[in-house]
PDB file of C-alpha atoms and ligand atoms in Angstrom:
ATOM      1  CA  UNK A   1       4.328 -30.133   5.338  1.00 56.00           C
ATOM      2  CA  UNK A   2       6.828 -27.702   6.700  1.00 62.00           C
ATOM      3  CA  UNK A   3       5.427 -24.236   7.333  1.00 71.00           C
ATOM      4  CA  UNK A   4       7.618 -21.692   5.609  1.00 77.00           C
ATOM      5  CA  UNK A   5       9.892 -19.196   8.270  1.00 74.00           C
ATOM      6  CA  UNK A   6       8.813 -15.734   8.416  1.00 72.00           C
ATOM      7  CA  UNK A   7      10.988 -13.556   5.953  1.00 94.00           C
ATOM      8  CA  UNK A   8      11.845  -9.627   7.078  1.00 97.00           C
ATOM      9  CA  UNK A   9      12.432  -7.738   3.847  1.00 97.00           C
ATOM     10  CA  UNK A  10      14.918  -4.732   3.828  1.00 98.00           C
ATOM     11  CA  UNK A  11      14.963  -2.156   0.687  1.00 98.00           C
ATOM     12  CA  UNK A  12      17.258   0.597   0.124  1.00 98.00           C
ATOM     13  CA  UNK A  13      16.563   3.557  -1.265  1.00 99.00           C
ATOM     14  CA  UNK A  14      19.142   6.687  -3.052  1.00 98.00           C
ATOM     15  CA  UNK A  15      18.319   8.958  -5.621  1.00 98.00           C
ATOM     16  CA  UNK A  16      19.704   7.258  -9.241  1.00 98.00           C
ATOM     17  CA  UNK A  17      19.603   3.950  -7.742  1.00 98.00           C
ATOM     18  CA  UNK A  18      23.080   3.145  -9.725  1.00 98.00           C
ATOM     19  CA  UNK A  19      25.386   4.568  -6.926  1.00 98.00           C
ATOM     20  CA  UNK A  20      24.318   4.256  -3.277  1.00 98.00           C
ATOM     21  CA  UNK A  21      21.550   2.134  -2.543  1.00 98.00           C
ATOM     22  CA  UNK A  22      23.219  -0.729  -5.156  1.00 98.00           C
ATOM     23  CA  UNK A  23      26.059  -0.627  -3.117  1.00 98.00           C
ATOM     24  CA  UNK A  24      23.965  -0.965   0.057  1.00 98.00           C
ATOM     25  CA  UNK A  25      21.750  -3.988  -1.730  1.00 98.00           C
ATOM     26  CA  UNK A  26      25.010  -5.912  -2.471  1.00 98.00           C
ATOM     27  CA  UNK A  27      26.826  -5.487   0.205  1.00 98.00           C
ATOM     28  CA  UNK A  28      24.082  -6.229   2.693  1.00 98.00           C
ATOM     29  CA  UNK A  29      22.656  -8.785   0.253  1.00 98.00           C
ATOM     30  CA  UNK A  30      26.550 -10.997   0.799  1.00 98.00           C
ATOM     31  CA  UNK A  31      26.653 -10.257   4.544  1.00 98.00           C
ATOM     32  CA  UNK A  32      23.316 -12.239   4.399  1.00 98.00           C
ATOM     33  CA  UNK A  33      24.566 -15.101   1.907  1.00 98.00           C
ATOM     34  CA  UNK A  34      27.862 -15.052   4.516  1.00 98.00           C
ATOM     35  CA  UNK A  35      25.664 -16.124   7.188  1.00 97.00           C
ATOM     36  CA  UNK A  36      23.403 -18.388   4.928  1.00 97.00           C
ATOM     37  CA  UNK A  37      20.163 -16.132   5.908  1.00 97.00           C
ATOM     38  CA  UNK A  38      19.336 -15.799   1.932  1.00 96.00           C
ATOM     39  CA  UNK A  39      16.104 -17.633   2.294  1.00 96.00           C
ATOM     40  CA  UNK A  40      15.026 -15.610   5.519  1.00 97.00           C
ATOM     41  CA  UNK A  41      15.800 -11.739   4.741  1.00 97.00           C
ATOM     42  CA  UNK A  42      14.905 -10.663   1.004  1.00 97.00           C
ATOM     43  CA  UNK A  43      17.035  -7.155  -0.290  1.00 98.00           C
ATOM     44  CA  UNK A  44      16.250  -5.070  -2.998  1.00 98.00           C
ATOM     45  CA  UNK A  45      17.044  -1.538  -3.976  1.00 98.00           C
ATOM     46  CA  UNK A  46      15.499   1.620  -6.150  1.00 98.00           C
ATOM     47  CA  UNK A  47      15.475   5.220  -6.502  1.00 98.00           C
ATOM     48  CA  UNK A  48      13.278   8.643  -5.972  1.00 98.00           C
ATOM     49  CA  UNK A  49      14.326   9.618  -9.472  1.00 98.00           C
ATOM     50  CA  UNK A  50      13.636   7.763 -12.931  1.00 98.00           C
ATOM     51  CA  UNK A  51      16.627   8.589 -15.491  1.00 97.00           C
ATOM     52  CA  UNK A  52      18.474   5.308 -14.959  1.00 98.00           C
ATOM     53  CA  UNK A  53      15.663   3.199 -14.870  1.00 98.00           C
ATOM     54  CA  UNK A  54      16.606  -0.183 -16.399  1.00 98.00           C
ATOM     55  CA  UNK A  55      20.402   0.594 -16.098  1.00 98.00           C
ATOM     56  CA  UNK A  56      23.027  -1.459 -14.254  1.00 98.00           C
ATOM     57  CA  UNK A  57      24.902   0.446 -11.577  1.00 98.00           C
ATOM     58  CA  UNK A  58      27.457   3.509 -11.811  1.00 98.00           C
ATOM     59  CA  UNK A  59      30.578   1.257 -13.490  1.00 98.00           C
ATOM     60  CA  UNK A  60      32.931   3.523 -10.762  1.00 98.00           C
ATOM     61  CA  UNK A  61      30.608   1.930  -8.052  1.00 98.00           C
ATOM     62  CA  UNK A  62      30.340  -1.632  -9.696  1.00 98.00           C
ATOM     63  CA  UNK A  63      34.542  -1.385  -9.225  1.00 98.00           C
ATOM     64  CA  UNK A  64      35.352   0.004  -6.256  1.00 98.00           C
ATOM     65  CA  UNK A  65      32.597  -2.832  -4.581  1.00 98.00           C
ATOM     66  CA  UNK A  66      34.328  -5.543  -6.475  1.00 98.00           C
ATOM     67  CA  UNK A  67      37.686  -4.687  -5.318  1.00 98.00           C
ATOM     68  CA  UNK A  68      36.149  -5.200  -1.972  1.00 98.00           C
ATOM     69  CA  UNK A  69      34.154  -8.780  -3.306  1.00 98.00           C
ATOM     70  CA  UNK A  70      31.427  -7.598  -3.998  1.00 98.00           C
ATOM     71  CA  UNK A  71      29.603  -8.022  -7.154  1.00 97.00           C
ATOM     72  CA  UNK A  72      27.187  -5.505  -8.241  1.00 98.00           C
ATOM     73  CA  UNK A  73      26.613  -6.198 -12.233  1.00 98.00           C
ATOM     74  CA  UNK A  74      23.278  -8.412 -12.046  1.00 98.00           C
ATOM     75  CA  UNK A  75      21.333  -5.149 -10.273  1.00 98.00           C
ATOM     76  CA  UNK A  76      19.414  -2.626 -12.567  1.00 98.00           C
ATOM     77  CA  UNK A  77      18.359   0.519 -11.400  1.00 98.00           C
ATOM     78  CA  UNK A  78      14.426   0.946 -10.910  1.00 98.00           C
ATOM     79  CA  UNK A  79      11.409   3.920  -9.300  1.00 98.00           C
ATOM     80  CA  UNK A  80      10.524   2.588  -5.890  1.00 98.00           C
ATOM     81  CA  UNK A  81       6.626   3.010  -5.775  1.00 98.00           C
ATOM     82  CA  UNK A  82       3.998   2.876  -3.099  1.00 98.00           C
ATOM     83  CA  UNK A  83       3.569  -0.594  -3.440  1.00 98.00           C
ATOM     84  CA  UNK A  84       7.047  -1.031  -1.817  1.00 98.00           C
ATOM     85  CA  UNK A  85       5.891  -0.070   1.330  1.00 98.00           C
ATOM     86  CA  UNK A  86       3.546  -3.094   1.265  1.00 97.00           C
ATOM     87  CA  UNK A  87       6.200  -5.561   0.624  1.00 96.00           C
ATOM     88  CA  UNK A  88       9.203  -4.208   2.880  1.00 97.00           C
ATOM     89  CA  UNK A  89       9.496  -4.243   6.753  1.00 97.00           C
ATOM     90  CA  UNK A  90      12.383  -2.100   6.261  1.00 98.00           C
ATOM     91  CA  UNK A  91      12.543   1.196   3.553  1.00 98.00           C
ATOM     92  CA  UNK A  92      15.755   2.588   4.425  1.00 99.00           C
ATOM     93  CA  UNK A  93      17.416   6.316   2.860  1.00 99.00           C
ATOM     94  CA  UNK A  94      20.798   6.397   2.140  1.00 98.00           C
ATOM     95  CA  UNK A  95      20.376  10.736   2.672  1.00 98.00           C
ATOM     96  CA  UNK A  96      17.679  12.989   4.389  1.00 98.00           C
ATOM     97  CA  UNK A  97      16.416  14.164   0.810  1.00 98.00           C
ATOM     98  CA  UNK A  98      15.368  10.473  -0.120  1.00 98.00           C
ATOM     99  CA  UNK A  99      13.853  10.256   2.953  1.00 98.00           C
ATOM    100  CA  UNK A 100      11.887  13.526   3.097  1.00 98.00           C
ATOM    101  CA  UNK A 101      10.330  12.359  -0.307  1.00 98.00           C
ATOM    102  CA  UNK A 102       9.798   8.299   0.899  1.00 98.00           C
ATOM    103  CA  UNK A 103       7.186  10.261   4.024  1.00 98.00           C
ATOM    104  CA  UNK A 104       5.544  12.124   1.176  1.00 98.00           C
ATOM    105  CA  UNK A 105       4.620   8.868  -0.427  1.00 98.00           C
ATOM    106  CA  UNK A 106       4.144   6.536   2.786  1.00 98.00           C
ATOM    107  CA  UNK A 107       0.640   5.209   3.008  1.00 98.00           C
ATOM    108  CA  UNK A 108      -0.927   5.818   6.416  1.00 97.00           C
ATOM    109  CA  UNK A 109      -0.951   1.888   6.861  1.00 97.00           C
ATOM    110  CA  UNK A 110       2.835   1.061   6.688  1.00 98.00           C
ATOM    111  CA  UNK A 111       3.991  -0.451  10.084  1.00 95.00           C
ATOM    112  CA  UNK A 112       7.653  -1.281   8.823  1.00 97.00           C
ATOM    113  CA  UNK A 113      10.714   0.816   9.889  1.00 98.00           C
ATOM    114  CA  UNK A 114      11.037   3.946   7.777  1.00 98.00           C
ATOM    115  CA  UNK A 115      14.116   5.679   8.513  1.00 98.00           C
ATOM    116  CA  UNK A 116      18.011   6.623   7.789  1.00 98.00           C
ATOM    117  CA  UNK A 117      20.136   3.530   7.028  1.00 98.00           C
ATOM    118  CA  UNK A 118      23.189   5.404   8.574  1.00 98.00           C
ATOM    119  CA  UNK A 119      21.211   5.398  11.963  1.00 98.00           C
ATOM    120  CA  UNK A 120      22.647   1.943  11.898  1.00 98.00           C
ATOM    121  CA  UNK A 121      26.282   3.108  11.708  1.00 98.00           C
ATOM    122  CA  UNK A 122      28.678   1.977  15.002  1.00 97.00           C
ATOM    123  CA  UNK A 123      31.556   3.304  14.396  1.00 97.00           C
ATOM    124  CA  UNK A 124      32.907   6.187  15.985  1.00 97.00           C
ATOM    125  CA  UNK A 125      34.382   7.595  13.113  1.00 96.00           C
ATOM    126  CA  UNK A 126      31.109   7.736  11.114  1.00 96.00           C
ATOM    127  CA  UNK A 127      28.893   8.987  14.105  1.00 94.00           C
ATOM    128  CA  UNK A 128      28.991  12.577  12.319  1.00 96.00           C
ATOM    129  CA  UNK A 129      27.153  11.524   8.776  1.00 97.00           C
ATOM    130  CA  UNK A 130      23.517  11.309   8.671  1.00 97.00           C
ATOM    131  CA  UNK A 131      23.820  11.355   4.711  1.00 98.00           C
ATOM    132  CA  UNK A 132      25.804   8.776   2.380  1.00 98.00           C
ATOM    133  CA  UNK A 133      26.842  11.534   0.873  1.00 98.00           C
ATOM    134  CA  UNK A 134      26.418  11.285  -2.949  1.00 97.00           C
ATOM    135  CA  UNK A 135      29.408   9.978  -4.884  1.00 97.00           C
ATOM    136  CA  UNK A 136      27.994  10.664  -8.777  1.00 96.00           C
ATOM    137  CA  UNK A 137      29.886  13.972  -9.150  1.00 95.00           C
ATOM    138  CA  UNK A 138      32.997  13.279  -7.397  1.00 93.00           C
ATOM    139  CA  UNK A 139      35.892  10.901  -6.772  1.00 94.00           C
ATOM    140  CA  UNK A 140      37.442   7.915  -6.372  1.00 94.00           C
ATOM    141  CA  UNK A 141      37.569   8.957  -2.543  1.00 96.00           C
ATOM    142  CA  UNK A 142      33.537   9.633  -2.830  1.00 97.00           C
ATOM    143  CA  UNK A 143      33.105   5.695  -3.916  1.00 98.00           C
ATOM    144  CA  UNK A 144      35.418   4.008  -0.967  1.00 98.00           C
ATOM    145  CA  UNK A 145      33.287   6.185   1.586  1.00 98.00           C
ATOM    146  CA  UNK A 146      30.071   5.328   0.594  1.00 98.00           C
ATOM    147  CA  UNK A 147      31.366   1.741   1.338  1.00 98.00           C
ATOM    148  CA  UNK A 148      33.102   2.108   4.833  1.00 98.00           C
ATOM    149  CA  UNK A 149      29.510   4.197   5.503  1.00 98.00           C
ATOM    150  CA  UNK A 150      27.599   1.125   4.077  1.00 98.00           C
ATOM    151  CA  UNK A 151      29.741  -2.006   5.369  1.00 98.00           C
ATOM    152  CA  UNK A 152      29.009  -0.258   8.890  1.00 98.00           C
ATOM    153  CA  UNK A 153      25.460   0.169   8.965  1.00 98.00           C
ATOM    154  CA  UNK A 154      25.177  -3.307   7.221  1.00 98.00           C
ATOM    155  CA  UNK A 155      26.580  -5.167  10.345  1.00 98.00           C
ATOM    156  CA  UNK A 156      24.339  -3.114  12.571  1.00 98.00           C
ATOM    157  CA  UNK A 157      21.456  -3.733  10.504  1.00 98.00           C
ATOM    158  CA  UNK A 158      21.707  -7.526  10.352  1.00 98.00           C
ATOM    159  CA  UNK A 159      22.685  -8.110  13.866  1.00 98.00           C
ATOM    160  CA  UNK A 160      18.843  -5.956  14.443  1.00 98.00           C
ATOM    161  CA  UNK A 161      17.154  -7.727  11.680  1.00 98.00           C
ATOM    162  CA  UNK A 162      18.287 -11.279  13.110  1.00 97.00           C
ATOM    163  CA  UNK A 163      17.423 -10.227  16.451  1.00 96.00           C
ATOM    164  CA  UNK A 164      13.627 -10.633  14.760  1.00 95.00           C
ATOM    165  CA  UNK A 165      13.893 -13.689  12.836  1.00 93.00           C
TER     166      UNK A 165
HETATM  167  P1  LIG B   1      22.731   7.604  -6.339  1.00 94.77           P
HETATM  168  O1  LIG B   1      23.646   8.670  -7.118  1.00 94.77           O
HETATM  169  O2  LIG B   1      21.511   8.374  -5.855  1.00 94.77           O
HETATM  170  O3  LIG B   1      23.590   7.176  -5.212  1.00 94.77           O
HETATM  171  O4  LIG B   1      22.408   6.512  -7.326  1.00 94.77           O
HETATM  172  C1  LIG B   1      23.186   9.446  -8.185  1.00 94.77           C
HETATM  173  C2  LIG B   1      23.152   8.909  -9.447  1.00 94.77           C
HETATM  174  C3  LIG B   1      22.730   9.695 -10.507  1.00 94.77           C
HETATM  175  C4  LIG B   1      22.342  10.998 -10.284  1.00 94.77           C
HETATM  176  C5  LIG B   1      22.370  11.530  -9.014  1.00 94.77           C
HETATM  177  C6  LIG B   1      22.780  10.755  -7.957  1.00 94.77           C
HETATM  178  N1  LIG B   1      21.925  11.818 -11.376  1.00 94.77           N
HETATM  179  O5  LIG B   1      21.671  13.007 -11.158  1.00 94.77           O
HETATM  180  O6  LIG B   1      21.797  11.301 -12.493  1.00 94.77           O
END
């Protein structure tokens, strides 16, 4: 019998979970599925804050990803918990608040990568954002950023991540 390949899991993490870190899942999640990698790096999502548990994602975010091909409507918004640091190699904050609270509820054991996700970013243009900065109050402008941020870091991320498979 075949032994099964090692998998590298990769979650993203935002506040509501309907807005950022959707975006991130699906967009990283078809960058994956582009290169036919779906059976060897597993992506979720969730969020430091409960209200939209259960929810599917912002329907402003859900559009401005589709008009780039990318579908978010099967995701639903849920709490990440300290067990997610035993089942993901990467926990990744889309801003600097997620991330102060994801170090308050690391266990001492992790040994994944716990960091910003827009460390990944190449792009000269975006080498000034630490943050995703939040779209939920804004614009239309607020939503197409978040994805030029996102679709950045993505490639950078998956070139890394394959670089360990
Ligand atoms: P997200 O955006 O963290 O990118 O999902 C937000 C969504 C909802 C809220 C804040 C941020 N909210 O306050 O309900």
């Amino acid at each position: 019998m075949n032994k099964a390949l090692p998998k590298i899991s990769v979650l993203f993490v935002c506040l509501g979970n309907i807005c950022r870190s959707p975006t991130a899942h699906a967009v990283f999640q078809s960058m994956v599925d582009t290169e036919g990698l779906g059976d060897r790096i597993s992506v979720d999502s969730s969020g430091t804050g409960d209200w939209h548990i259960g929810k599917a994602p912002d329907s402003r975010s859900q559009q401005h990803a589709l008009d780039r091909g990318y579908d978010m409507s099967a995701l639903r918004a849920r709490l990440v918990s300290v067990d997610d640091f035993a089942l993901y190699d990467y926990v990744l904050a889309m801003d600097s608040q997620n991330l102060c609270d994801l170090k308050a509820m690391r266990p001492s054991e992790f040994c994944g990568e716990l960091g910003l996700f827009l460390d990944f970013c190449r792009h000269p243009d975006y080498a000034s954002y630490r943050d995703v900065p939040d779209p939920y109050y804004g614009g239309d402008q607020g939503f197409s950023l978040v994805l030029d941020l996102i679709e950045d870091a993505s490639s950078e991320l998956l070139r890394r991540v394959k670089g360990r498979l």
